PDB file of C-alpha atoms in Angstrom:
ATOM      1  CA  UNK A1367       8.318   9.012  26.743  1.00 52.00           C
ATOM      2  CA  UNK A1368       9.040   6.224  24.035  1.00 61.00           C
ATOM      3  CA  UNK A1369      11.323   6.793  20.893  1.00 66.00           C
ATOM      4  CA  UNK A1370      11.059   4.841  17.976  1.00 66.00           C
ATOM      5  CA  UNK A1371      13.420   4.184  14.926  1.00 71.00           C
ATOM      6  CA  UNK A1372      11.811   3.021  11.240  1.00 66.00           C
ATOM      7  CA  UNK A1373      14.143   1.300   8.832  1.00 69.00           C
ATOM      8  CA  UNK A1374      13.466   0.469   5.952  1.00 69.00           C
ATOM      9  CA  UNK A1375      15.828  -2.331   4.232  1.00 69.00           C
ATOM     10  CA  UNK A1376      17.020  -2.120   0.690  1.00 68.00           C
ATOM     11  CA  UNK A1377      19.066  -4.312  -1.362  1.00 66.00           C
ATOM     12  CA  UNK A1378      22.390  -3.843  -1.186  1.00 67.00           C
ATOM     13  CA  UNK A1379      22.484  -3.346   2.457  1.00 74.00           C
ATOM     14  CA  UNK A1380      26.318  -1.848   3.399  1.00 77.00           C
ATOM     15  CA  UNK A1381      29.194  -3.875   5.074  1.00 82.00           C
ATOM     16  CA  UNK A1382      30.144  -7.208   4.822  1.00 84.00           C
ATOM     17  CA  UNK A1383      28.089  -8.400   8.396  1.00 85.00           C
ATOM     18  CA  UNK A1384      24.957  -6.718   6.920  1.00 82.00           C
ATOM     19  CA  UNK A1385      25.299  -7.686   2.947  1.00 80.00           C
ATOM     20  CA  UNK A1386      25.082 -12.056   3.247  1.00 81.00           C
ATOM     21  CA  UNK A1387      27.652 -11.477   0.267  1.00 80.00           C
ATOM     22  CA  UNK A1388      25.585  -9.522  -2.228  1.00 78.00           C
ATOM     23  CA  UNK A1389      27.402  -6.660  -4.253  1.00 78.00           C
ATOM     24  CA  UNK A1390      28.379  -3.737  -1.959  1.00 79.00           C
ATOM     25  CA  UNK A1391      29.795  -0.656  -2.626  1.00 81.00           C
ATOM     26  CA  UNK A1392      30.705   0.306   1.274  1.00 81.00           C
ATOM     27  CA  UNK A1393      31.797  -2.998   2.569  1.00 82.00           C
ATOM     28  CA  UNK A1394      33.629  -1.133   5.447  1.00 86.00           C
ATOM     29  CA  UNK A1395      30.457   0.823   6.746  1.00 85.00           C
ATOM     30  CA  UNK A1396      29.817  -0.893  10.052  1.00 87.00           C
ATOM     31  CA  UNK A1397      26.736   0.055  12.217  1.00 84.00           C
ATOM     32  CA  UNK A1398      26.645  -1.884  14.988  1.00 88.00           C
ATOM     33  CA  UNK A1399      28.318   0.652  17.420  1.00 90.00           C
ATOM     34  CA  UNK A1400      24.762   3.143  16.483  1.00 87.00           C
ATOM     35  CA  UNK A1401      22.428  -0.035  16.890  1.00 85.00           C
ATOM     36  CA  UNK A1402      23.793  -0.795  20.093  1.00 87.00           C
ATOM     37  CA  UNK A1403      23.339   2.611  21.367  1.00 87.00           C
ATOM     38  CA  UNK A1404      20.111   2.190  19.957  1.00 83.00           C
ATOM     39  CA  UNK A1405      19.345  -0.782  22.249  1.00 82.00           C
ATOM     40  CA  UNK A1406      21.305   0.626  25.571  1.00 85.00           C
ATOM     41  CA  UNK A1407      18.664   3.578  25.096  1.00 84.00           C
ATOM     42  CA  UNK A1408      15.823   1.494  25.126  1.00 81.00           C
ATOM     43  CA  UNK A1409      14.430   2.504  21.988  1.00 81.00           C
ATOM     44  CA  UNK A1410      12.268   0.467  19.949  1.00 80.00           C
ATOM     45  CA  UNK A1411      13.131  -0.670  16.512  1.00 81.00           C
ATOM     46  CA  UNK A1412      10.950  -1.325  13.584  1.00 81.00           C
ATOM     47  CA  UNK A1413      12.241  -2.602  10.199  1.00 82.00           C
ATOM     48  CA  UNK A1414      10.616  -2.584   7.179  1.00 79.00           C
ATOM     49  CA  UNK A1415      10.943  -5.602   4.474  1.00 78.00           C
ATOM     50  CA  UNK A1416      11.031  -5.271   1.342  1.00 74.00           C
ATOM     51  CA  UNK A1417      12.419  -8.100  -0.120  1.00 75.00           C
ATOM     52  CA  UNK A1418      14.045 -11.680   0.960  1.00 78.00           C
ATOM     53  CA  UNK A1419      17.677  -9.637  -0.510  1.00 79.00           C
ATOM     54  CA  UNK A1420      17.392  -7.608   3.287  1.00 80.00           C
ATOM     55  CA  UNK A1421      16.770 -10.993   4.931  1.00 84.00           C
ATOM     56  CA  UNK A1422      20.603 -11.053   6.209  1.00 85.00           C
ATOM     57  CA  UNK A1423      20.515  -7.816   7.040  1.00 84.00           C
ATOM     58  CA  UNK A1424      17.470  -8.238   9.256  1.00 84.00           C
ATOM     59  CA  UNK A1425      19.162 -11.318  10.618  1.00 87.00           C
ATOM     60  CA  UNK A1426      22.453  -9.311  12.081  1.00 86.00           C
ATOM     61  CA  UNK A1427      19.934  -6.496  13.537  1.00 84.00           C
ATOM     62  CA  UNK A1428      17.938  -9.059  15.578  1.00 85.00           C
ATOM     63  CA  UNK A1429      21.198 -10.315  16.452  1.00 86.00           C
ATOM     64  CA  UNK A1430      22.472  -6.958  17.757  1.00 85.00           C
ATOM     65  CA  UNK A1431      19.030  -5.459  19.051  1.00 81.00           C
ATOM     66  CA  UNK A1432      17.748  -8.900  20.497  1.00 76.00           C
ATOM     67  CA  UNK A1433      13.819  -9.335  20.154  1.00 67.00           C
ATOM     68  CA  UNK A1434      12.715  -7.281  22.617  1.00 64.00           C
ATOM     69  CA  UNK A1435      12.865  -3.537  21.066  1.00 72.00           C
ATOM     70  CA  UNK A1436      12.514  -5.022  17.346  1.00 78.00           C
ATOM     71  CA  UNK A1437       9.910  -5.531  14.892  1.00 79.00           C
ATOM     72  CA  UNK A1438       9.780  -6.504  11.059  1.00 79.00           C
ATOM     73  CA  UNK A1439       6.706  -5.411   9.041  1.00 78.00           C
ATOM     74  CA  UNK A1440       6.559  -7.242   5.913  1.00 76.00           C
ATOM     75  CA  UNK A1441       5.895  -4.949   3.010  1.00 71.00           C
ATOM     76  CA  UNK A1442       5.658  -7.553   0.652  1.00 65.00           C
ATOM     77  CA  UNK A1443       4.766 -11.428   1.125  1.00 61.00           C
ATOM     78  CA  UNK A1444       7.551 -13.974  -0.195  1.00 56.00           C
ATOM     79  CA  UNK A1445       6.854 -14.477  -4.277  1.00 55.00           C
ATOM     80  CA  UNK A1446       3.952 -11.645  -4.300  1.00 54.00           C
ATOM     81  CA  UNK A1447       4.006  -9.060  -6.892  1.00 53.00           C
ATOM     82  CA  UNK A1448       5.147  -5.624  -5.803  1.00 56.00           C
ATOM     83  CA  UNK A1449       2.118  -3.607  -4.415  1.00 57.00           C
ATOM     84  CA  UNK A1450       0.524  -0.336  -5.383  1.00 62.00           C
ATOM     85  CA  UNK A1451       2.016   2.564  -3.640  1.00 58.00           C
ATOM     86  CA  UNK A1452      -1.259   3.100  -1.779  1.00 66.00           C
ATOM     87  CA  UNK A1453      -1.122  -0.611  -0.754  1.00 72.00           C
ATOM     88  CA  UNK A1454       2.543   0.280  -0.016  1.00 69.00           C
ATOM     89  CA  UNK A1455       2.049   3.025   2.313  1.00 71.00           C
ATOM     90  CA  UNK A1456      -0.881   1.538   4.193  1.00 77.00           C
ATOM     91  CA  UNK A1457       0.867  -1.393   5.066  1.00 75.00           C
ATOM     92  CA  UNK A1458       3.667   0.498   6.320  1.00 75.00           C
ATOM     93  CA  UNK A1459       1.274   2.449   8.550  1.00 77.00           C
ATOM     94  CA  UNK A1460      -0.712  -0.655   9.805  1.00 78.00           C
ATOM     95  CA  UNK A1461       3.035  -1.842  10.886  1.00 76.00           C
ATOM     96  CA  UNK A1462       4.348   1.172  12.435  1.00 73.00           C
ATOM     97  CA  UNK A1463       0.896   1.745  14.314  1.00 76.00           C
ATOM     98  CA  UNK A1464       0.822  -2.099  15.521  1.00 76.00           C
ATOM     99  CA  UNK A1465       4.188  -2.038  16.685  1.00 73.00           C
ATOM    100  CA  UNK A1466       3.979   0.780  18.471  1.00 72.00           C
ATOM    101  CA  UNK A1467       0.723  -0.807  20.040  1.00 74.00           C
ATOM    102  CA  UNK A1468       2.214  -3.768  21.202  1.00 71.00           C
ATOM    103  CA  UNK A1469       5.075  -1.857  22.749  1.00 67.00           C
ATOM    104  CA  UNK A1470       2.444   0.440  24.673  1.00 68.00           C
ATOM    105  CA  UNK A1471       0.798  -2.554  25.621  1.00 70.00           C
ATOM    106  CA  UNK A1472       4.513  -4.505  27.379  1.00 64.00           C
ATOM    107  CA  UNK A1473       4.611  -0.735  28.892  1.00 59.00           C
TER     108      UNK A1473
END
C-alpha cells in the first residue's frame, strides 16, 4: 500500500527556512522533523503551486524530501492570470492523478 501527502503552498509560508524572507507571523514553526518522517516512511509527496511567493518554500522541501517521493503541480503558469475555480480544481486533479501514476509506474 502507497500513502500520499498533498500540500498546497500559500504565501506566507511559516519559519524563517521556509519563508525566503517574506513577512511571517510564526517564524519559529519548523517542519522539517514531520517532512523527514515523511520521507523515512516512504511516502510520496505532492505540492501544489500557487504562486512564485511558495517558490522558497518548495525549494527547502525538495531539499529535505530529495526528488524521489516529490512532485510540484503547477496551478498556475508564471505571469498567467488566476484561473477559474473549475480550471482550478481540474488541474489539481490532473496533478494528483499523474503523480500518483508515475509513482505506480517506478513501483
Amino acid at each position: 500500500m502507497s500513502f500520499y501527502v498533498k500540500y498546497i503552498f500559500f504565501s506566507p509560508t511559516h519559519g524563517t527556512q521556509f519563508n525566503g524572507g517574506l513577512y511571517d507571523d510564526f517564524p519559529e514553526d519548523d517542519i522539517t522533523p514531520e517532512l523527514k518522517k515523511i520521507n523515512e516512511k516512504n511516502i510520496h509527496t505532492v505540492a501544489l503551486r500557487i504562486n512564485e511567493k511558495t517558490d522558497h518554500m518548495y525549494d527547502e522541501f525538495k531539499k529535505i524530501l530529495g526528488g524521489l517521493n516529490f512532485d510540484l503541480c503547477n496551478l498556475v503558469e508564471k505571469g498567467a492570470e488566476s484561473d477559474s475555480i473549475k480550471s482550478t480544481i481540474e488541474k489539481i486533479t490532473k496533478c494528483v492523478t499523474g503523480s500518483i501514476k508515475r509513482k505506480l509506474i517506478k513501483n
